[in-house]
Amino acid sequence: MAGGISGRSVTVVGAGVAGLAVGLALAQRGAQVQVLEQAAAIQEVGAGLQISTNGAVVLRALGLGDALAGVSVRGQGVSLFDGLSGRRVVHLDLAAIRPDHRPAYVHRADLIGLLHRAALAAGVRIVLAAKAAQVDLATRPRLFLSDGSVQECDVLIGADGLKSVVHHALNGVIAPWFTRQAAWRAVIPGRPDDVPGAEVHMGPGRHLVSYPLRGGALRNIVAVEERGAWLAEGWSHRDDPAHLRAAFAGFSPRVRGWLDQVTETGLWGLYRHPVARHWARSLPQGAVALLGDAAHPTLPFLAQGANMALEDAFVLADVLDRHGVTAGAMALYQDLRAPRCRRIVDASGGMARIYHLGRPWRAPAYAALTLAGKFAPGRMIARQDWIWGHDVTAGADQARSVSQTGT
């Protein structure tokens, strides 16, 4: 089944960032796309996201660069603080040193909204209250919905997150492991005069990240605590804000002042998932593929979940457009994406150790960070170039070279 993707029928499971982005990218290339979403409405859920340069280039390629700028706050820099004393350990002025690598802070609902509108304008059909129950990959992709109906298509794409039925069809069920960390997510009123930058407040066994949203009208908070007790996965679970305040009671007045404003919060356990062994498969009459959290769930410490999903979406659409619905295209997609995503997942998993240092390691580590920020801030920022500087829109050959070498 060669000949590009134009005119092919594509069913995408999941209307999150990954699903809407790949649906839009494929529709722009002439595919007949429908996106199935289990929720009854596209609602304002979630909190803040950081769209770094590698994700922003995809949105620009999809024609959404101006739309992103209109709903986001452009970060000026990032500061790391001793969470207990409130002393700033290091400040990295991205606006001065690497203005091209400033992230966009955006509410997830706003990003979903602009992708949703663009997908509809491109001709994508979005079907709500459509819950996937089972997948048959014997000959042609067949998706069984919970209402008893069956969907057939040329290409089935699983963008259905952590508990993806498409992932299970390709890889079986693989249990994740609990990292013994829990995370709270909250949004509080902001101050429009706050400096538009990210703050990381570090302490023994816990840290808190915050940045502005919606022009400074809101402030996003993600707080992580190490704990021994098991906790359910999934960021939609609710918790009493008093538990969050108690966990960070020893932090600085700035942090406690933020947490005093929290009226509702989500809480979820952080789990490590292996990157999918099989991302895609060619079938006798079609193909199936995964992207986003369905392929590579990651911990939030490098803020790359949404960015990797955007990269996946562009690469999958580009490969199908260039090479058709073929075995070679499916293998190429995995070759282009799996090594890079695996490296990001592994790197993110190690960040908590840096943020959560206790005695006797905190003081010398913070001193080293202060010296590095004073004398070599550009070198500190350049350590993330392999993430932020990756551009999947630059061409398939270039993208493959960067992904496989890890540079």
PDB file of C-alpha atoms in Angstrom, residues 74-199:
ATOM      1  CA  ARG A  74       7.715  33.387  26.429  1.00  0.00           C
ATOM      2  CA  GLY A  75      10.177  32.386  29.144  1.00  0.00           C
ATOM      3  CA  GLN A  76      13.091  34.702  29.847  1.00  0.00           C
ATOM      4  CA  GLY A  77      15.159  32.332  31.949  1.00  0.00           C
ATOM      5  CA  VAL A  78      15.235  29.711  34.681  1.00  0.00           C
ATOM      6  CA  SER A  79      16.298  30.111  38.309  1.00  0.00           C
ATOM      7  CA  LEU A  80      17.178  27.391  40.819  1.00  0.00           C
ATOM      8  CA  PHE A  81      16.596  28.166  44.487  1.00  0.00           C
ATOM      9  CA  ASP A  82      17.475  26.570  47.799  1.00  0.00           C
ATOM     10  CA  GLY A  83      13.887  25.775  48.683  1.00  0.00           C
ATOM     11  CA  LEU A  84      14.468  25.977  52.442  1.00  0.00           C
ATOM     12  CA  SER A  85      16.202  29.349  52.663  1.00  0.00           C
ATOM     13  CA  GLY A  86      14.824  30.902  49.483  1.00  0.00           C
ATOM     14  CA  ARG A  87      18.368  31.794  48.334  1.00  0.00           C
ATOM     15  CA  ARG A  88      18.830  31.800  44.591  1.00  0.00           C
ATOM     16  CA  VAL A  89      21.490  29.249  43.687  1.00  0.00           C
ATOM     17  CA  VAL A  90      21.788  30.028  39.976  1.00  0.00           C
ATOM     18  CA  HIS A  91      20.003  32.024  37.302  1.00  0.00           C
ATOM     19  CA  LEU A  92      20.284  31.210  33.613  1.00  0.00           C
ATOM     20  CA  ASP A  93      19.292  34.188  31.477  1.00  0.00           C
ATOM     21  CA  LEU A  94      18.063  32.509  28.308  1.00  0.00           C
ATOM     22  CA  ALA A  95      16.899  35.793  26.812  1.00  0.00           C
ATOM     23  CA  ALA A  96      20.471  37.119  26.888  1.00  0.00           C
ATOM     24  CA  ILE A  97      22.487  33.954  26.266  1.00  0.00           C
ATOM     25  CA  ARG A  98      20.274  31.778  24.053  1.00  0.00           C
ATOM     26  CA  PRO A  99      17.192  33.746  22.987  1.00  0.00           C
ATOM     27  CA  ASP A 100      16.364  31.074  20.407  1.00  0.00           C
ATOM     28  CA  HIS A 101      15.914  28.506  23.197  1.00  0.00           C
ATOM     29  CA  ARG A 102      13.331  30.287  25.308  1.00  0.00           C
ATOM     30  CA  PRO A 103      10.352  28.036  26.092  1.00  0.00           C
ATOM     31  CA  ALA A 104       6.697  28.979  25.702  1.00  0.00           C
ATOM     32  CA  TYR A 105       4.627  28.467  28.862  1.00  0.00           C
ATOM     33  CA  VAL A 106       1.092  27.519  27.856  1.00  0.00           C
ATOM     34  CA  HIS A 107      -1.993  26.139  29.555  1.00  0.00           C
ATOM     35  CA  ARG A 108      -2.690  22.649  28.258  1.00  0.00           C
ATOM     36  CA  ALA A 109      -6.292  23.630  27.510  1.00  0.00           C
ATOM     37  CA  ASP A 110      -5.093  26.508  25.320  1.00  0.00           C
ATOM     38  CA  LEU A 111      -2.738  24.240  23.366  1.00  0.00           C
ATOM     39  CA  ILE A 112      -5.491  21.648  22.936  1.00  0.00           C
ATOM     40  CA  GLY A 113      -7.837  24.422  21.815  1.00  0.00           C
ATOM     41  CA  LEU A 114      -5.621  25.730  19.051  1.00  0.00           C
ATOM     42  CA  LEU A 115      -4.839  22.200  17.810  1.00  0.00           C
ATOM     43  CA  HIS A 116      -8.535  21.323  17.926  1.00  0.00           C
ATOM     44  CA  ARG A 117      -9.580  24.356  15.889  1.00  0.00           C
ATOM     45  CA  ALA A 118      -6.825  23.803  13.335  1.00  0.00           C
ATOM     46  CA  ALA A 119      -7.687  20.118  12.966  1.00  0.00           C
ATOM     47  CA  LEU A 120     -11.350  20.881  12.318  1.00  0.00           C
ATOM     48  CA  ALA A 121     -10.389  23.565   9.785  1.00  0.00           C
ATOM     49  CA  ALA A 122      -8.178  21.029   7.989  1.00  0.00           C
ATOM     50  CA  GLY A 123     -11.084  18.606   7.648  1.00  0.00           C
ATOM     51  CA  VAL A 124     -10.365  16.254  10.540  1.00  0.00           C
ATOM     52  CA  ARG A 125     -13.501  14.540  11.862  1.00  0.00           C
ATOM     53  CA  ILE A 126     -13.495  14.413  15.672  1.00  0.00           C
ATOM     54  CA  VAL A 127     -15.790  11.869  17.297  1.00  0.00           C
ATOM     55  CA  LEU A 128     -16.508  12.283  21.022  1.00  0.00           C
ATOM     56  CA  ALA A 129     -17.649   9.676  23.553  1.00  0.00           C
ATOM     57  CA  ALA A 130     -15.893   7.007  21.483  1.00  0.00           C
ATOM     58  CA  LYS A 131     -14.030   4.679  23.842  1.00  0.00           C
ATOM     59  CA  ALA A 132     -11.647   2.145  22.320  1.00  0.00           C
ATOM     60  CA  ALA A 133     -12.008  -1.339  23.796  1.00  0.00           C
ATOM     61  CA  GLN A 134      -9.983  -3.722  21.615  1.00  0.00           C
ATOM     62  CA  VAL A 135      -7.784  -3.798  18.521  1.00  0.00           C
ATOM     63  CA  ASP A 136      -7.508  -6.494  15.832  1.00  0.00           C
ATOM     64  CA  LEU A 137      -4.316  -6.368  13.750  1.00  0.00           C
ATOM     65  CA  ALA A 138      -4.732  -9.616  11.793  1.00  0.00           C
ATOM     66  CA  THR A 139      -5.189  -8.202   8.275  1.00  0.00           C
ATOM     67  CA  ARG A 140      -6.512  -4.651   8.272  1.00  0.00           C
ATOM     68  CA  PRO A 141      -6.595  -2.414  11.349  1.00  0.00           C
ATOM     69  CA  ARG A 142      -9.899  -2.926  13.145  1.00  0.00           C
ATOM     70  CA  LEU A 143     -10.859  -1.004  16.264  1.00  0.00           C
ATOM     71  CA  PHE A 144     -13.697  -2.225  18.477  1.00  0.00           C
ATOM     72  CA  LEU A 145     -15.425   0.483  20.499  1.00  0.00           C
ATOM     73  CA  SER A 146     -17.181   0.034  23.830  1.00  0.00           C
ATOM     74  CA  ASP A 147     -20.561   0.695  22.205  1.00  0.00           C
ATOM     75  CA  GLY A 148     -20.119  -2.399  20.020  1.00  0.00           C
ATOM     76  CA  SER A 149     -19.269  -0.583  16.789  1.00  0.00           C
ATOM     77  CA  VAL A 150     -16.200  -1.419  14.705  1.00  0.00           C
ATOM     78  CA  GLN A 151     -13.896   1.006  12.875  1.00  0.00           C
ATOM     79  CA  GLU A 152     -11.732  -0.070   9.934  1.00  0.00           C
ATOM     80  CA  CYS A 153      -9.075   2.079   8.282  1.00  0.00           C
ATOM     81  CA  ASP A 154      -5.859   2.043   6.309  1.00  0.00           C
ATOM     82  CA  VAL A 155      -3.816   3.374   9.243  1.00  0.00           C
ATOM     83  CA  LEU A 156      -4.617   3.111  12.954  1.00  0.00           C
ATOM     84  CA  ILE A 157      -2.677   5.447  15.261  1.00  0.00           C
ATOM     85  CA  GLY A 158      -2.600   5.027  19.016  1.00  0.00           C
ATOM     86  CA  ALA A 159      -2.338   8.381  20.760  1.00  0.00           C
ATOM     87  CA  ASP A 160      -4.313   7.076  23.709  1.00  0.00           C
ATOM     88  CA  GLY A 161      -1.854   7.643  26.513  1.00  0.00           C
ATOM     89  CA  LEU A 162      -0.593   5.550  29.388  1.00  0.00           C
ATOM     90  CA  LYS A 163      -3.234   2.824  29.148  1.00  0.00           C
ATOM     91  CA  SER A 164      -3.265   2.651  25.369  1.00  0.00           C
ATOM     92  CA  VAL A 165      -5.230  -0.242  23.898  1.00  0.00           C
ATOM     93  CA  VAL A 166      -3.224   0.165  20.687  1.00  0.00           C
ATOM     94  CA  HIS A 167       0.027  -0.144  22.661  1.00  0.00           C
ATOM     95  CA  HIS A 168      -1.278  -3.326  24.268  1.00  0.00           C
ATOM     96  CA  ALA A 169      -2.115  -4.786  20.852  1.00  0.00           C
ATOM     97  CA  LEU A 170       1.423  -4.171  19.634  1.00  0.00           C
ATOM     98  CA  ASN A 171       3.411  -4.876  22.799  1.00  0.00           C
ATOM     99  CA  GLY A 172       1.235  -6.676  25.299  1.00  0.00           C
ATOM    100  CA  VAL A 173       0.768  -5.369  28.837  1.00  0.00           C
ATOM    101  CA  ILE A 174       4.018  -4.362  30.549  1.00  0.00           C
ATOM    102  CA  ALA A 175       3.753  -3.242  34.169  1.00  0.00           C
ATOM    103  CA  PRO A 176       5.488   0.044  35.074  1.00  0.00           C
ATOM    104  CA  TRP A 177       7.353   0.513  38.341  1.00  0.00           C
ATOM    105  CA  PHE A 178       6.646   3.106  41.017  1.00  0.00           C
ATOM    106  CA  THR A 179       9.475   5.616  41.496  1.00  0.00           C
ATOM    107  CA  ARG A 180       8.425   6.303  45.088  1.00  0.00           C
ATOM    108  CA  GLN A 181       7.631   9.851  44.117  1.00  0.00           C
ATOM    109  CA  ALA A 182       4.319  11.706  44.027  1.00  0.00           C
ATOM    110  CA  ALA A 183       3.504  14.936  42.210  1.00  0.00           C
ATOM    111  CA  TRP A 184       0.905  17.623  42.799  1.00  0.00           C
ATOM    112  CA  ARG A 185      -0.320  19.907  40.030  1.00  0.00           C
ATOM    113  CA  ALA A 186      -2.103  23.201  40.710  1.00  0.00           C
ATOM    114  CA  VAL A 187      -2.852  26.594  39.174  1.00  0.00           C
ATOM    115  CA  ILE A 188      -3.150  29.756  41.264  1.00  0.00           C
ATOM    116  CA  PRO A 189      -3.753  33.424  40.432  1.00  0.00           C
ATOM    117  CA  GLY A 190      -0.665  35.117  39.112  1.00  0.00           C
ATOM    118  CA  ARG A 191       0.786  38.593  39.106  1.00  0.00           C
ATOM    119  CA  PRO A 192       1.189  40.154  35.661  1.00  0.00           C
ATOM    120  CA  ASP A 193       4.283  42.028  36.880  1.00  0.00           C
ATOM    121  CA  ASP A 194       6.154  38.794  37.738  1.00  0.00           C
ATOM    122  CA  VAL A 195       9.268  38.129  35.672  1.00  0.00           C
ATOM    123  CA  PRO A 196       8.285  35.535  33.006  1.00  0.00           C
ATOM    124  CA  GLY A 197      10.650  32.782  33.990  1.00  0.00           C
ATOM    125  CA  ALA A 198      10.628  29.313  35.503  1.00  0.00           C
ATOM    126  CA  GLU A 199      11.610  28.753  39.124  1.00  0.00           C
TER     127      GLU A 199
END
